[in-house]
Short mmCIF file of C-alpha atoms and ligand atoms in Angstrom, two decimals:
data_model
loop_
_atom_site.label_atom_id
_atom_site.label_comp_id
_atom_site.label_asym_id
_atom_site.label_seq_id
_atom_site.Cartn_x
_atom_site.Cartn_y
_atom_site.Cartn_z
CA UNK J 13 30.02 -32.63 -23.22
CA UNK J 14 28.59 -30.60 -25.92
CA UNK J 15 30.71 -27.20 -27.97
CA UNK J 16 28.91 -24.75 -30.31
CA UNK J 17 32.56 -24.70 -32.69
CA UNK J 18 32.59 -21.18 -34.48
CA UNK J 19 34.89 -20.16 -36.92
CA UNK J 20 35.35 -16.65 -37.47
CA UNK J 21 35.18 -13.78 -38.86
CA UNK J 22 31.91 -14.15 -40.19
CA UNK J 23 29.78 -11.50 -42.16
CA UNK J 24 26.05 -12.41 -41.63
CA UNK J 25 23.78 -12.32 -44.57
CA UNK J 26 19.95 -13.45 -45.66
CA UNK J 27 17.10 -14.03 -43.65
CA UNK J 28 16.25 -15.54 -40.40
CA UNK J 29 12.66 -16.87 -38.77
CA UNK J 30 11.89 -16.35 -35.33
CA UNK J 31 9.79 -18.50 -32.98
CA UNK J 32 7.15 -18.03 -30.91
CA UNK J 33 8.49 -16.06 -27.60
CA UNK J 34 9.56 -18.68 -24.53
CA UNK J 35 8.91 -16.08 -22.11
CA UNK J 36 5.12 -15.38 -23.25
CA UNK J 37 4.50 -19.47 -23.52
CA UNK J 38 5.79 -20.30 -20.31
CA UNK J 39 2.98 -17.87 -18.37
CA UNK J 40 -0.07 -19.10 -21.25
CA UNK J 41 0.45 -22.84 -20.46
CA UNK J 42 0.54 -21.97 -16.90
CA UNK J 43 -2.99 -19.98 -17.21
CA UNK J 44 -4.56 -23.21 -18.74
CA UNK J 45 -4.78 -24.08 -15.64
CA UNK J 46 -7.62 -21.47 -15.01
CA UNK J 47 -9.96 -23.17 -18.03
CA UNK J 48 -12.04 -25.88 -16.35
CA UNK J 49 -13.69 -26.40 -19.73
CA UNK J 50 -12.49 -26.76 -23.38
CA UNK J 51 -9.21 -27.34 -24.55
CA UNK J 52 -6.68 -24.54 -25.37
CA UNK J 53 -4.64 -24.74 -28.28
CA UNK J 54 -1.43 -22.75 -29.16
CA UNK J 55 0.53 -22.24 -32.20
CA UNK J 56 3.94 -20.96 -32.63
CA UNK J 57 5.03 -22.71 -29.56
CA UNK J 58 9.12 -22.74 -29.40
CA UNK J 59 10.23 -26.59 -29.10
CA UNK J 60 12.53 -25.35 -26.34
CA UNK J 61 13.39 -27.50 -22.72
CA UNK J 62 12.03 -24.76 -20.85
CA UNK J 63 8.49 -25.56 -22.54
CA UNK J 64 8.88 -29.21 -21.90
CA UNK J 65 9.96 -28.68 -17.97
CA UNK J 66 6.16 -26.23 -18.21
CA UNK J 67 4.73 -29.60 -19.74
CA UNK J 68 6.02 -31.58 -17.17
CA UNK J 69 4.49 -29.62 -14.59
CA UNK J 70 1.09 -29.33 -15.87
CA UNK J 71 0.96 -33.06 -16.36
CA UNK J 72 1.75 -33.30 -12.27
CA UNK J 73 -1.54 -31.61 -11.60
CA UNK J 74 -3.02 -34.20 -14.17
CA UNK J 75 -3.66 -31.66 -16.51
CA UNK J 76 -3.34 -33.47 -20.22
CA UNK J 77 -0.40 -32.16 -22.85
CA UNK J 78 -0.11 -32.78 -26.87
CA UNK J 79 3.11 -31.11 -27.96
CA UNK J 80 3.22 -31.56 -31.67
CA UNK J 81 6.86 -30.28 -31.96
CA UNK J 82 6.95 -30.22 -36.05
CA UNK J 83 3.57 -28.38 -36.04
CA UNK J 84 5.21 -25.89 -33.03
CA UNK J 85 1.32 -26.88 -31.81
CA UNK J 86 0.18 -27.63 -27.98
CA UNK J 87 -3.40 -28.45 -26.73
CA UNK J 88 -3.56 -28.56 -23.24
CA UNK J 89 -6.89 -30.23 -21.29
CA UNK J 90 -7.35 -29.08 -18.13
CA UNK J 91 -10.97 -30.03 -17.94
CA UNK J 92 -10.58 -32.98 -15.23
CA UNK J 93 -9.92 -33.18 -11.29
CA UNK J 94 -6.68 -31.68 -10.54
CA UNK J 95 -4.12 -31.93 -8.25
CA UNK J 96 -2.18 -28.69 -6.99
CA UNK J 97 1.33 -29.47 -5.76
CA UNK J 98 4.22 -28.55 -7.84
CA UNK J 99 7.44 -30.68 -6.77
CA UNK J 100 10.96 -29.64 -6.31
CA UNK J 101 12.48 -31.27 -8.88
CA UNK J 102 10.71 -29.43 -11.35
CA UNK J 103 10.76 -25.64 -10.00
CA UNK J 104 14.35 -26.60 -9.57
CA UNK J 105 14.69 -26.85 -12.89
CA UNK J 106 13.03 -23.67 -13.39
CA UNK J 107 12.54 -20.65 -11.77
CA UNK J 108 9.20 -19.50 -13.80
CA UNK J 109 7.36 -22.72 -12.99
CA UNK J 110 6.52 -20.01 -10.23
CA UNK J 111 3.52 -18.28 -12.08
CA UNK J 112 1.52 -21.83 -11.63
CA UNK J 113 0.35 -20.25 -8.17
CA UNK J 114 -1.88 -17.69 -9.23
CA UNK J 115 -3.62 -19.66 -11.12
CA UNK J 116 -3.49 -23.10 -9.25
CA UNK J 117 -4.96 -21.30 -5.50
CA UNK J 118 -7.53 -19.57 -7.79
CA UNK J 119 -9.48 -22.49 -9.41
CA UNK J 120 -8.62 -24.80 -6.79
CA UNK J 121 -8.66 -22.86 -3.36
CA UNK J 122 -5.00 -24.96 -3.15
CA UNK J 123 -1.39 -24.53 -4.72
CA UNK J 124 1.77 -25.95 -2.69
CA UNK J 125 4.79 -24.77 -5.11
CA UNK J 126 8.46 -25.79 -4.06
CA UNK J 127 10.13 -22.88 -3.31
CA UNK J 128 12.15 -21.17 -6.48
CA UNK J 129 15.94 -21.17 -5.15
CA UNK J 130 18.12 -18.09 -6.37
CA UNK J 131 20.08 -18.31 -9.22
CA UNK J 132 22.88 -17.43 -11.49
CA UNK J 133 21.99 -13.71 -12.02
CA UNK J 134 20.46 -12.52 -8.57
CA UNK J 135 18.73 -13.85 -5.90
CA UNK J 136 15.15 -13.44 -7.66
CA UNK J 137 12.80 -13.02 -4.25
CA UNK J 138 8.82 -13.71 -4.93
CA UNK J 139 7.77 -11.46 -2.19
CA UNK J 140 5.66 -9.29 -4.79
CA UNK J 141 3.71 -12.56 -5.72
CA UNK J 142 3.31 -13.60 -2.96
CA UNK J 143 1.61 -10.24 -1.37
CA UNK J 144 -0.38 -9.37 -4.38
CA UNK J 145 -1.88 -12.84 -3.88
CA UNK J 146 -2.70 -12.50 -0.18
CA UNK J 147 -4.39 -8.98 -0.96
CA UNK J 148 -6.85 -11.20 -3.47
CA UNK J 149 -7.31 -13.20 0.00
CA UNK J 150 -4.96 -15.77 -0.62
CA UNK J 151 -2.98 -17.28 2.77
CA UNK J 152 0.17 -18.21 2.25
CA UNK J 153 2.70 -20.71 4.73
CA UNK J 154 5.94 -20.74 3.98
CA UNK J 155 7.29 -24.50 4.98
CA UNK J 156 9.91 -27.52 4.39
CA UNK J 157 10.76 -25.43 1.03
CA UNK J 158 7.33 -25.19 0.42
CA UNK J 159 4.74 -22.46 -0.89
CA UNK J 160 1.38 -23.67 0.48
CA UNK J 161 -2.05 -21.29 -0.47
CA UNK J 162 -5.36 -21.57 0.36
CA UNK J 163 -7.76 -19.06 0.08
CA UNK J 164 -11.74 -20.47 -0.05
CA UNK J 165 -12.76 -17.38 -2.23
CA UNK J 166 -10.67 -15.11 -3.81
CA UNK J 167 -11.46 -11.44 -3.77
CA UNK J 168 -11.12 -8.43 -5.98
CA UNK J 169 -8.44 -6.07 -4.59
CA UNK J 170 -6.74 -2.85 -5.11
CA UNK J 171 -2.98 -3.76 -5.29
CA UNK J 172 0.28 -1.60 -6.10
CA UNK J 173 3.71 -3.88 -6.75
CA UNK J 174 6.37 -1.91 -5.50
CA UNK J 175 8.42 -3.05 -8.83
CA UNK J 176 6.71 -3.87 -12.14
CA UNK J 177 8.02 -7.26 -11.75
CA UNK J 178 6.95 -9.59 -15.06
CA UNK J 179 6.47 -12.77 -12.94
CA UNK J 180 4.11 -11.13 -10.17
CA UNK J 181 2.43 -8.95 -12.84
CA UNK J 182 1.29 -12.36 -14.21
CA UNK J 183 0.84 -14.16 -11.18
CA UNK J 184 -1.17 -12.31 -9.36
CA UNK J 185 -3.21 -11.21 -13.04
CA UNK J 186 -4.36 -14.46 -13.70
CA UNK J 187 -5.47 -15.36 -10.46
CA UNK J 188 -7.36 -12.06 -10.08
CA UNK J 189 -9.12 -13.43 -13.42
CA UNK J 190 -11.64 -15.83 -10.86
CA UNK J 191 -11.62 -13.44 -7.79
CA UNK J 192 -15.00 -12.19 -7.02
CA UNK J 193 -15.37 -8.93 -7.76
CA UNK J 194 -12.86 -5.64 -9.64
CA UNK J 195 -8.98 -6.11 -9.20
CA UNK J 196 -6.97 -2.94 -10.03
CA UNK J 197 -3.43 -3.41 -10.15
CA UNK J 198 -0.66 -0.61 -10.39
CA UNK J 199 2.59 -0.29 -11.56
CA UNK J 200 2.43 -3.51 -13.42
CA UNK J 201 4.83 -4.78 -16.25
CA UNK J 202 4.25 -3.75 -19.80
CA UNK J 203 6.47 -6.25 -21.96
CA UNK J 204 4.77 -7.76 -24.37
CA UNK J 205 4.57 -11.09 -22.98
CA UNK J 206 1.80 -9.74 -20.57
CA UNK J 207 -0.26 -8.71 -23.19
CA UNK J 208 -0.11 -12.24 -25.03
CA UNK J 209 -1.12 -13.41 -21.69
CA UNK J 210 -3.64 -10.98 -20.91
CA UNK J 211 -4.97 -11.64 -24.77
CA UNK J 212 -5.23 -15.23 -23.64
CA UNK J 213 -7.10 -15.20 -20.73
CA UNK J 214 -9.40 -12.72 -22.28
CA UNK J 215 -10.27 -15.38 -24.69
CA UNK J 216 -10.95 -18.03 -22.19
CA UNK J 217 -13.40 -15.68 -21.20
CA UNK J 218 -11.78 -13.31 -18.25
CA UNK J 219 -12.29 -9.30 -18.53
CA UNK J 220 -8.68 -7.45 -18.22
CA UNK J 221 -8.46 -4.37 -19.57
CA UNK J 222 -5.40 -2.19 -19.63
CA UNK J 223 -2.52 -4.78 -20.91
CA UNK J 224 0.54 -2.55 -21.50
CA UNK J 225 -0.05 -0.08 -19.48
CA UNK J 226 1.25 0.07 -16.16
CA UNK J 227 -2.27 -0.30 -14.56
CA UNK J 228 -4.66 -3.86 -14.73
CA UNK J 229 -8.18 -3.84 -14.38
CA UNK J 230 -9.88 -7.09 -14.24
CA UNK J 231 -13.27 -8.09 -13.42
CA UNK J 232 -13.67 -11.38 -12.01
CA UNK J 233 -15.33 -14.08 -13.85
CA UNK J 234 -16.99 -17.35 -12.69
CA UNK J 235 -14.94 -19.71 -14.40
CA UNK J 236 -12.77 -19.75 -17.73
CA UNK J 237 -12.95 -21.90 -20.73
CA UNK J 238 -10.27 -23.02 -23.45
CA UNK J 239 -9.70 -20.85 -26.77
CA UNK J 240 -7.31 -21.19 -29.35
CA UNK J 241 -3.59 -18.63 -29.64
CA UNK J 242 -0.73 -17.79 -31.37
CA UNK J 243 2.38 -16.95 -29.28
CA UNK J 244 3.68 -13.87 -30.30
CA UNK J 245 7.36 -13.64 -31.74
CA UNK J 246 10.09 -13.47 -29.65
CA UNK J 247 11.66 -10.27 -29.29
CA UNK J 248 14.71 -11.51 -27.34
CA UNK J 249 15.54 -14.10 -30.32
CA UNK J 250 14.70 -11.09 -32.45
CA UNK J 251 17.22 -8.96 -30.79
CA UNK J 252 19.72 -11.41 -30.34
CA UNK J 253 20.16 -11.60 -34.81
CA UNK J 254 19.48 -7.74 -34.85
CA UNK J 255 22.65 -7.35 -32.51
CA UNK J 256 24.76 -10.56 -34.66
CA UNK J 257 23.85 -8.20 -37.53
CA UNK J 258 25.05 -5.52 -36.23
CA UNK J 259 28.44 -6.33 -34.96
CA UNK J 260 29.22 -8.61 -38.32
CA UNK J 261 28.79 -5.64 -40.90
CA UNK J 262 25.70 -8.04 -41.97
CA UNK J 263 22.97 -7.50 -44.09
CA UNK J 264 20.13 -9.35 -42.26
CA UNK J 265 16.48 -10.10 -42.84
CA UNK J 266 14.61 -10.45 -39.06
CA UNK J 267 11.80 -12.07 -40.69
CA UNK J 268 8.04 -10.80 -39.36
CA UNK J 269 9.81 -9.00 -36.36
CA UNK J 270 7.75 -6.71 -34.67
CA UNK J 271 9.57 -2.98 -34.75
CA UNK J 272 7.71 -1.65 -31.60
CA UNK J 273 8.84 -4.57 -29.29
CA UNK J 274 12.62 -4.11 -30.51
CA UNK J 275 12.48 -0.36 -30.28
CA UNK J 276 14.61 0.31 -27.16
CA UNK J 277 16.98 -1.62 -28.79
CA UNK J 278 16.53 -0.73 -32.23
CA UNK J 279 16.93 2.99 -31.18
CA UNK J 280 20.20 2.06 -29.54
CA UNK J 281 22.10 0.33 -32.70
CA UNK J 282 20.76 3.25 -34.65
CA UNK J 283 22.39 5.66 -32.59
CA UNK J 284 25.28 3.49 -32.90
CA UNK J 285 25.01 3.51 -36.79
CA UNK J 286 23.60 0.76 -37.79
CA UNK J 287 20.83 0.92 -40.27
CA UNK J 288 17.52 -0.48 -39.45
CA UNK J 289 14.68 -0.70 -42.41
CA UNK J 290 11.14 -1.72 -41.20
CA UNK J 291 9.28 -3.23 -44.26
CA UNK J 292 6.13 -5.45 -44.20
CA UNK J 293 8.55 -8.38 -44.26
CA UNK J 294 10.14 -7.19 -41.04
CA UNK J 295 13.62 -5.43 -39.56
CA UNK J 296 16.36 -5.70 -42.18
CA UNK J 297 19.69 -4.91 -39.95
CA UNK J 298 22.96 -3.65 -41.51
CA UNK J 299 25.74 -3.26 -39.89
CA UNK J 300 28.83 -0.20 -40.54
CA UNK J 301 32.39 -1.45 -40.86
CA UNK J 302 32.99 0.70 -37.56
CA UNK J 303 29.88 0.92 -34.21
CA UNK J 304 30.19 3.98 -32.22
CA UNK J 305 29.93 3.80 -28.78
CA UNK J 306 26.94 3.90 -26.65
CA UNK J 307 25.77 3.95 -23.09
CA UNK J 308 22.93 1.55 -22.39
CA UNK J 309 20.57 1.16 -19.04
CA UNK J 310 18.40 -1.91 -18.85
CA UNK J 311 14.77 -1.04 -17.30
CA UNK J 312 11.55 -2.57 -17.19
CA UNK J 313 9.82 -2.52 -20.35
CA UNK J 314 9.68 -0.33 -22.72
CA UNK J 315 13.14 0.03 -21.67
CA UNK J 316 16.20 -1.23 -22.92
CA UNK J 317 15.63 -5.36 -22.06
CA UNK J 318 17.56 -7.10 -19.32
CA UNK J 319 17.27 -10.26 -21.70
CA UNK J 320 19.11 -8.32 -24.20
CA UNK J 321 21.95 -6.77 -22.04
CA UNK J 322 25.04 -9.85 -22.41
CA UNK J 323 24.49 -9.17 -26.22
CA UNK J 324 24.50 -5.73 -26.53
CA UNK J 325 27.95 -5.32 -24.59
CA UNK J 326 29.54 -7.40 -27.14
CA UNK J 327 28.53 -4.62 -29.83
CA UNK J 328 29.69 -1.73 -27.09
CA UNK J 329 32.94 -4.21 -26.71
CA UNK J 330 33.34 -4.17 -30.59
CA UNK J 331 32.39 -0.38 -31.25
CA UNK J 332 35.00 2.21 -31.76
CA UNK J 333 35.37 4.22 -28.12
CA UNK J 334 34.13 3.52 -24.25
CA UNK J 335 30.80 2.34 -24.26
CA UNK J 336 28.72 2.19 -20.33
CA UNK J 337 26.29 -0.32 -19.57
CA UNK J 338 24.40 0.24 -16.51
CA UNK J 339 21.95 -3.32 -15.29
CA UNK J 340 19.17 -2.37 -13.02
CA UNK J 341 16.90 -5.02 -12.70
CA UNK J 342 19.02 -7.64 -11.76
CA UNK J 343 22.08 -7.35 -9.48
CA UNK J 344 24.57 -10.20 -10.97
CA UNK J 345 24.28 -10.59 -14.28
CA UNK J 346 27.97 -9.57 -15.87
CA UNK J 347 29.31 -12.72 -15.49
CA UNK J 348 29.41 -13.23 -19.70
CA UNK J 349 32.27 -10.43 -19.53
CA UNK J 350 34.91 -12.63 -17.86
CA UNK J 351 34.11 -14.62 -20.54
CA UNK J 352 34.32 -12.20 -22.94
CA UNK J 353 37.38 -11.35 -21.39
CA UNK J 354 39.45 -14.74 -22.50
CA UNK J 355 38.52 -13.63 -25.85
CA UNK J 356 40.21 -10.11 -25.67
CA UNK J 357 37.97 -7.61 -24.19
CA UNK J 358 38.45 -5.23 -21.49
CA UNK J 359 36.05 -3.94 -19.16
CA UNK J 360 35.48 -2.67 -15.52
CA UNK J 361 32.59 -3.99 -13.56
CA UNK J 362 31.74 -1.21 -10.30
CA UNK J 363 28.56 -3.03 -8.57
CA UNK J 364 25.70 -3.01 -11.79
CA UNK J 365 27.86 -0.62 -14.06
CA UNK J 366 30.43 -1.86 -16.44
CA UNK J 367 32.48 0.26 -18.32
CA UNK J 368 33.58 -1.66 -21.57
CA UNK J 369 36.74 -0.25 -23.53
CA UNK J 370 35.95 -1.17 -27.27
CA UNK J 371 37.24 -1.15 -29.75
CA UNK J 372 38.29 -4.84 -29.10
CA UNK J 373 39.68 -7.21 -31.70
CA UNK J 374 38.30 -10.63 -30.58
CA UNK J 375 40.31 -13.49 -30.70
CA UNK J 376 38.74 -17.00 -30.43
CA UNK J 377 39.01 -19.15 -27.02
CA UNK J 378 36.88 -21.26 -24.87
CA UNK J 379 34.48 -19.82 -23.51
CA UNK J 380 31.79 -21.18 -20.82
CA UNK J 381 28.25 -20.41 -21.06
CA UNK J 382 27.00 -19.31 -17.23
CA UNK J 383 23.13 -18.43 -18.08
CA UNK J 384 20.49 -17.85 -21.67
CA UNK J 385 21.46 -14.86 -22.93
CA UNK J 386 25.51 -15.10 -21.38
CA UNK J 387 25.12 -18.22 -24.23
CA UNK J 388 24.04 -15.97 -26.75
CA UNK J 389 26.45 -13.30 -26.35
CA UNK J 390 29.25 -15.62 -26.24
CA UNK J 391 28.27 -17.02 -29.71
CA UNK J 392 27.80 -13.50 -31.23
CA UNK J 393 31.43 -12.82 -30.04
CA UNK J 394 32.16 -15.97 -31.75
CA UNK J 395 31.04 -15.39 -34.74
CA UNK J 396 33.36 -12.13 -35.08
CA UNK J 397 36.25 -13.26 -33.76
CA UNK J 398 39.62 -14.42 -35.20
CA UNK J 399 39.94 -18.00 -34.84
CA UNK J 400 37.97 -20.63 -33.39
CA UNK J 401 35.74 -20.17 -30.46
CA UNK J 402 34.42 -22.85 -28.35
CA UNK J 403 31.40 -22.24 -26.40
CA UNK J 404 29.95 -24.81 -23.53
CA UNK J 405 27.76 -25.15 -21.18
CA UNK J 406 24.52 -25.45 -24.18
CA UNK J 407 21.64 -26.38 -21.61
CA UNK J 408 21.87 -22.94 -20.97
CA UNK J 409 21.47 -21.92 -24.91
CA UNK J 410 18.88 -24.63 -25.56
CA UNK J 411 16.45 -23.02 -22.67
CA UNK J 412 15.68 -20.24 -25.34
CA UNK J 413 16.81 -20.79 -28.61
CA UNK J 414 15.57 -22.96 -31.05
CA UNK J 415 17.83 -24.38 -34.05
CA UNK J 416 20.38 -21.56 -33.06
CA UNK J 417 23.18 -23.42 -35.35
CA UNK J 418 21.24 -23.52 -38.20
CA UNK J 419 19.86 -20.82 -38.57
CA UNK J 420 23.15 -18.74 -38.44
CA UNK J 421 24.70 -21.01 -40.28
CA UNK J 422 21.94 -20.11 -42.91
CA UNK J 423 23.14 -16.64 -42.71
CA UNK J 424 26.72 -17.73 -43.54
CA UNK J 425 28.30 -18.65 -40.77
CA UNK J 426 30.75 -21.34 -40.00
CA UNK J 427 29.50 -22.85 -36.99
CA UNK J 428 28.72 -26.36 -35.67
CA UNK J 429 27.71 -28.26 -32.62
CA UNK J 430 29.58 -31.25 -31.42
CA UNK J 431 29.52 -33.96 -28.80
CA UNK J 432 32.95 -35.13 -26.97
CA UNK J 433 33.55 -37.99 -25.72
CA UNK J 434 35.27 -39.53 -22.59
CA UNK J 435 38.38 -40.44 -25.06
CA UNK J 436 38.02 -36.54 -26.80
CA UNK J 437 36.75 -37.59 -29.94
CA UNK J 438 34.39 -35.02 -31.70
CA UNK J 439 30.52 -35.81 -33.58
CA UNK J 440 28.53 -34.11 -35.16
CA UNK J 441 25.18 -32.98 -33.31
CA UNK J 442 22.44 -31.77 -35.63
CA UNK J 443 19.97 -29.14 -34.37
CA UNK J 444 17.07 -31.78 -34.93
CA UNK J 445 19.32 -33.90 -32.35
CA UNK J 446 19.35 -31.29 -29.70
CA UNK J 447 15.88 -31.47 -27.57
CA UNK J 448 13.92 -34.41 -27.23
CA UNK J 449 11.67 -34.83 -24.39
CA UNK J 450 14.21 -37.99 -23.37
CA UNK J 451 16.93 -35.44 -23.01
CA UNK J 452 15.10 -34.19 -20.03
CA UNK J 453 14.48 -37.20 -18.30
C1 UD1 G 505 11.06 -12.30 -16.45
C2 UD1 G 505 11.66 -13.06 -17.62
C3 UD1 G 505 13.16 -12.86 -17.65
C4 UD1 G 505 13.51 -11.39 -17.64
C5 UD1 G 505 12.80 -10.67 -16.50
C6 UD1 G 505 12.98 -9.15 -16.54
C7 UD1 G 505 10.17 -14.94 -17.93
C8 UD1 G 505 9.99 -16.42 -17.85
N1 UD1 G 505 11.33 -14.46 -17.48
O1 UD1 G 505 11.61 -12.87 -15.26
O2 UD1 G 505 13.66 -13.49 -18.84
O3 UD1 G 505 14.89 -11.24 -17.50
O4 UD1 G 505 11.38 -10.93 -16.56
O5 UD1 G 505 12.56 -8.64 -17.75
O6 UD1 G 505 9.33 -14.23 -18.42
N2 UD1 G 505 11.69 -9.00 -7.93
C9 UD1 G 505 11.51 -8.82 -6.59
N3 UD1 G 505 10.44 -9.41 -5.99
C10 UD1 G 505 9.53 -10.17 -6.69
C11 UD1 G 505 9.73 -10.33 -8.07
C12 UD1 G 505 10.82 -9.74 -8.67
O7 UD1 G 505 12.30 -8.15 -5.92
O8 UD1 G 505 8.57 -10.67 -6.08
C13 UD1 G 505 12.88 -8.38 -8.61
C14 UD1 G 505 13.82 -9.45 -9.16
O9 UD1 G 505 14.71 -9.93 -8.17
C15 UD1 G 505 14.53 -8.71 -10.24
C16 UD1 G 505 13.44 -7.77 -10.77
O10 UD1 G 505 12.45 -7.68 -9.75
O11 UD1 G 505 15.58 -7.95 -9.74
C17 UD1 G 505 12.81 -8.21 -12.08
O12 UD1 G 505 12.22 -9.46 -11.92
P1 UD1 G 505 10.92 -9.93 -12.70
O13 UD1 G 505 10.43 -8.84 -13.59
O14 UD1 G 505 9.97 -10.53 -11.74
O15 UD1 G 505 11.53 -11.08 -13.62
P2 UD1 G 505 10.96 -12.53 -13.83
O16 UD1 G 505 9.49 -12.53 -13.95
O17 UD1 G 505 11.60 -13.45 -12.85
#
């Protein structure tokens, strides 16, 4: 078993690098798929297990990978014959290994894709996939766990998701990209991530216009070709320093981040008085001795983020007064606060609104990680608590953050990662140690 060991309090301080975003890689590598020529290469690519579980499945559809995890560099050849079935074992392992449909039925008239299963923080349907797809003329079976489409040409379509759902906003995007003929689609997500995507298929040659707003137009092409991309930065991994920041009384550095992709949130700890300076070298955070309360609603982008929700109700936990936080977009995902709980907050969960009673003076306990961003909240509370804090459960963490330990502990904070043993007896595990593509196997 592995612990992220946190020492507390800690007042945050310096500067901190953020990768490339996981959440805009996992969707590119899947849209290599789509180039039948050429060889896409992308920089700033997060050495995270999420990205190697995306390798993994390319390389079943015999689609060649070179992850050069020191240069953060990928190439990806998908010029050969492919195949187009996506086992179990894999989507298991992760939900977005989803958005290889779209582009799998669209270049090869074939995708069978293990059905996702629900998970930790809602039940996660794929019904707006999967009907966006069969309005591009896609047929889709539904057997022995399986998602089987065919479709022998894919056609342009007018289409309207009932929910500007990220995954089926991309999905059903890229496999418009080699429909015959225009594709309009409405009500589509805006976060960022799209447009890195929609960026990158533009460059392999496909017409989209309209990327951030909540309507798609794309024109289909014949076929796509490599290019070359950088992921943009990750706003979540942004957000999750901005917030440690902010709750330490820190004086923080968010190196490069990008103010307009943080502003929902950035708006928020301003209102809870923290100061925010944009500069050319980024968002410097600083954090008051005292946070005021706030109420918070998560909403599709450019609303406050889902991804950023466990965080932010450890500042409303910490500021000085009843704070709300109401979560829309997914219907179990306050599971972090029973965590937060053992360490000496109080809350009251009514369906998707919790009311959280700051100002709470949080003591350190053990504490189990139960999804991503739980794991990051968990360590923020950590890191201003009395005590030592013990945090498990890392194969959450590691799905989305990168060198996590050291790069707080670069800001000043006492914090480790160890492995125990059968007998109880503690080493040291260095960040470098953490993912290796034989810790997946
Ligand atoms: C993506 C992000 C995830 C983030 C989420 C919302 C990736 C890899 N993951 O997930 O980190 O939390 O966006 O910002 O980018 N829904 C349906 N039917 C569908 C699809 C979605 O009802 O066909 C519902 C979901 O159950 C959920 C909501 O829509 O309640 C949002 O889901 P969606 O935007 O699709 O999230 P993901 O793409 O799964």
């Amino acid at each position: 078993m592995e612990q992220i060991v946190i020492n507390g309090v800690n007042q945050l301080s310096g500067e901190v690098e953020i990768e490339g975003a996981k959440n805009a890689v996992l969707p590119i590598l899947a849209s290599t798929i789509l180039a039948s020529s050429g060889i896409t290469t992308l920089d700033n690519v997060p050495p995270l297990s999420d990205v190697f579980i995306m390798n993994k499945v390319l390389e079943e559809f015999n689609i060649k990978i070179e992850f050069n995890q020191v240069q953060k560099t990928i190439s990806v050849d998908a010029s050969g014959e492919l195949t187009s079935i996506a086992p179990k074992e894999l989507v298991e392992k992760m939900r977005a290994s989803i958005v290889v449909l779209g582009p799998l039925v669209a270049r090869l008239g074939h995708a069978k894709v293990a059905m996702p299963g629900g998970c930790a923080i809602g039940s996660r349907p794929i019904d707006l996939h999967l009907k966006g797809l069969e309005k591009l003329g896609v047929k889709i079976d539904q057997h022995d766990g399986f998602i089987e489409a065919t479709a022998d040409q894919l056609h342009g379509a007018d289409i309207y998701l009932d929910f500007p759902s990220v995954g089926a906003t991309q999905n059903i995007m890229m496999a418009a990209t080699l429909a015959k003929g225009n594709t309009v689609i409405e009500n589509v997500a805006r976060e960022p991530e799209i447009v890195d995507l929609a960026n990158v298929l533009n460059k392999m040659g496909a017409k989209i216009t309209g990327a951030g707003t909540d309507s798609l137009k794309i024109k289909g092409v014949d076929q796509l070709h490599g290019c070359d991309h950088s992921v943009v930065q990750d706003r979540i991994e942004a957000g999750t320093y901005m917030i440690a920041a902010a709750v330490s009384n820190g004086n923080v550095l968010i190196k490069d981040a990008i103010y307009e992709h943080n502003r929902p949130l950035l708006s928020k700890l301003a209102e809870m008085g923290v100061k925010v300076n944009v500069s050319d070298d980024g968002v410097r955070i600083i954090g008051p001795k005292v946070l005021a309360p706030a109420d918070v609603q998560t909403l599709p982008h450019p609303g406050f983020p889902t991804d950023m929700q466990a965080q932010m109700t450890v500042a409303q936990l910490k500021a000085d007064g009843i704070s709300t936080m109401n979560e829309t977009v997914f219907e179990n995902r306050f599971m972090h606060l029973d965590e937060l709980n053992k360490m000496g907050a109080s809350y009251k969960v009514e369906g998707n609104f919790a009311t959280l009673m700051g100002p709470t003076d949080f003591q350190g306990a053990e504490v189990s990680a139960t999804d991503l961003r739980a794991a990051a909240a968990l360590v923020i509370a950590g890191l201003i608590a009395k005590g030592e804090t013990r945090v498990s459960h890392l194969e959450y963490m590691d799905r989305g953050y990168y060198h996590l330990v050291s790069k707080f502990k670069q800001l000043g904070a006492n914090i480790k990662r160890v492995r125990i043993d059968a007998a109880g007896r503690e080493t040291l595990v260095t960040d470098d140690q953490v993912i290796s593509e034989e810790s997946l196997a």
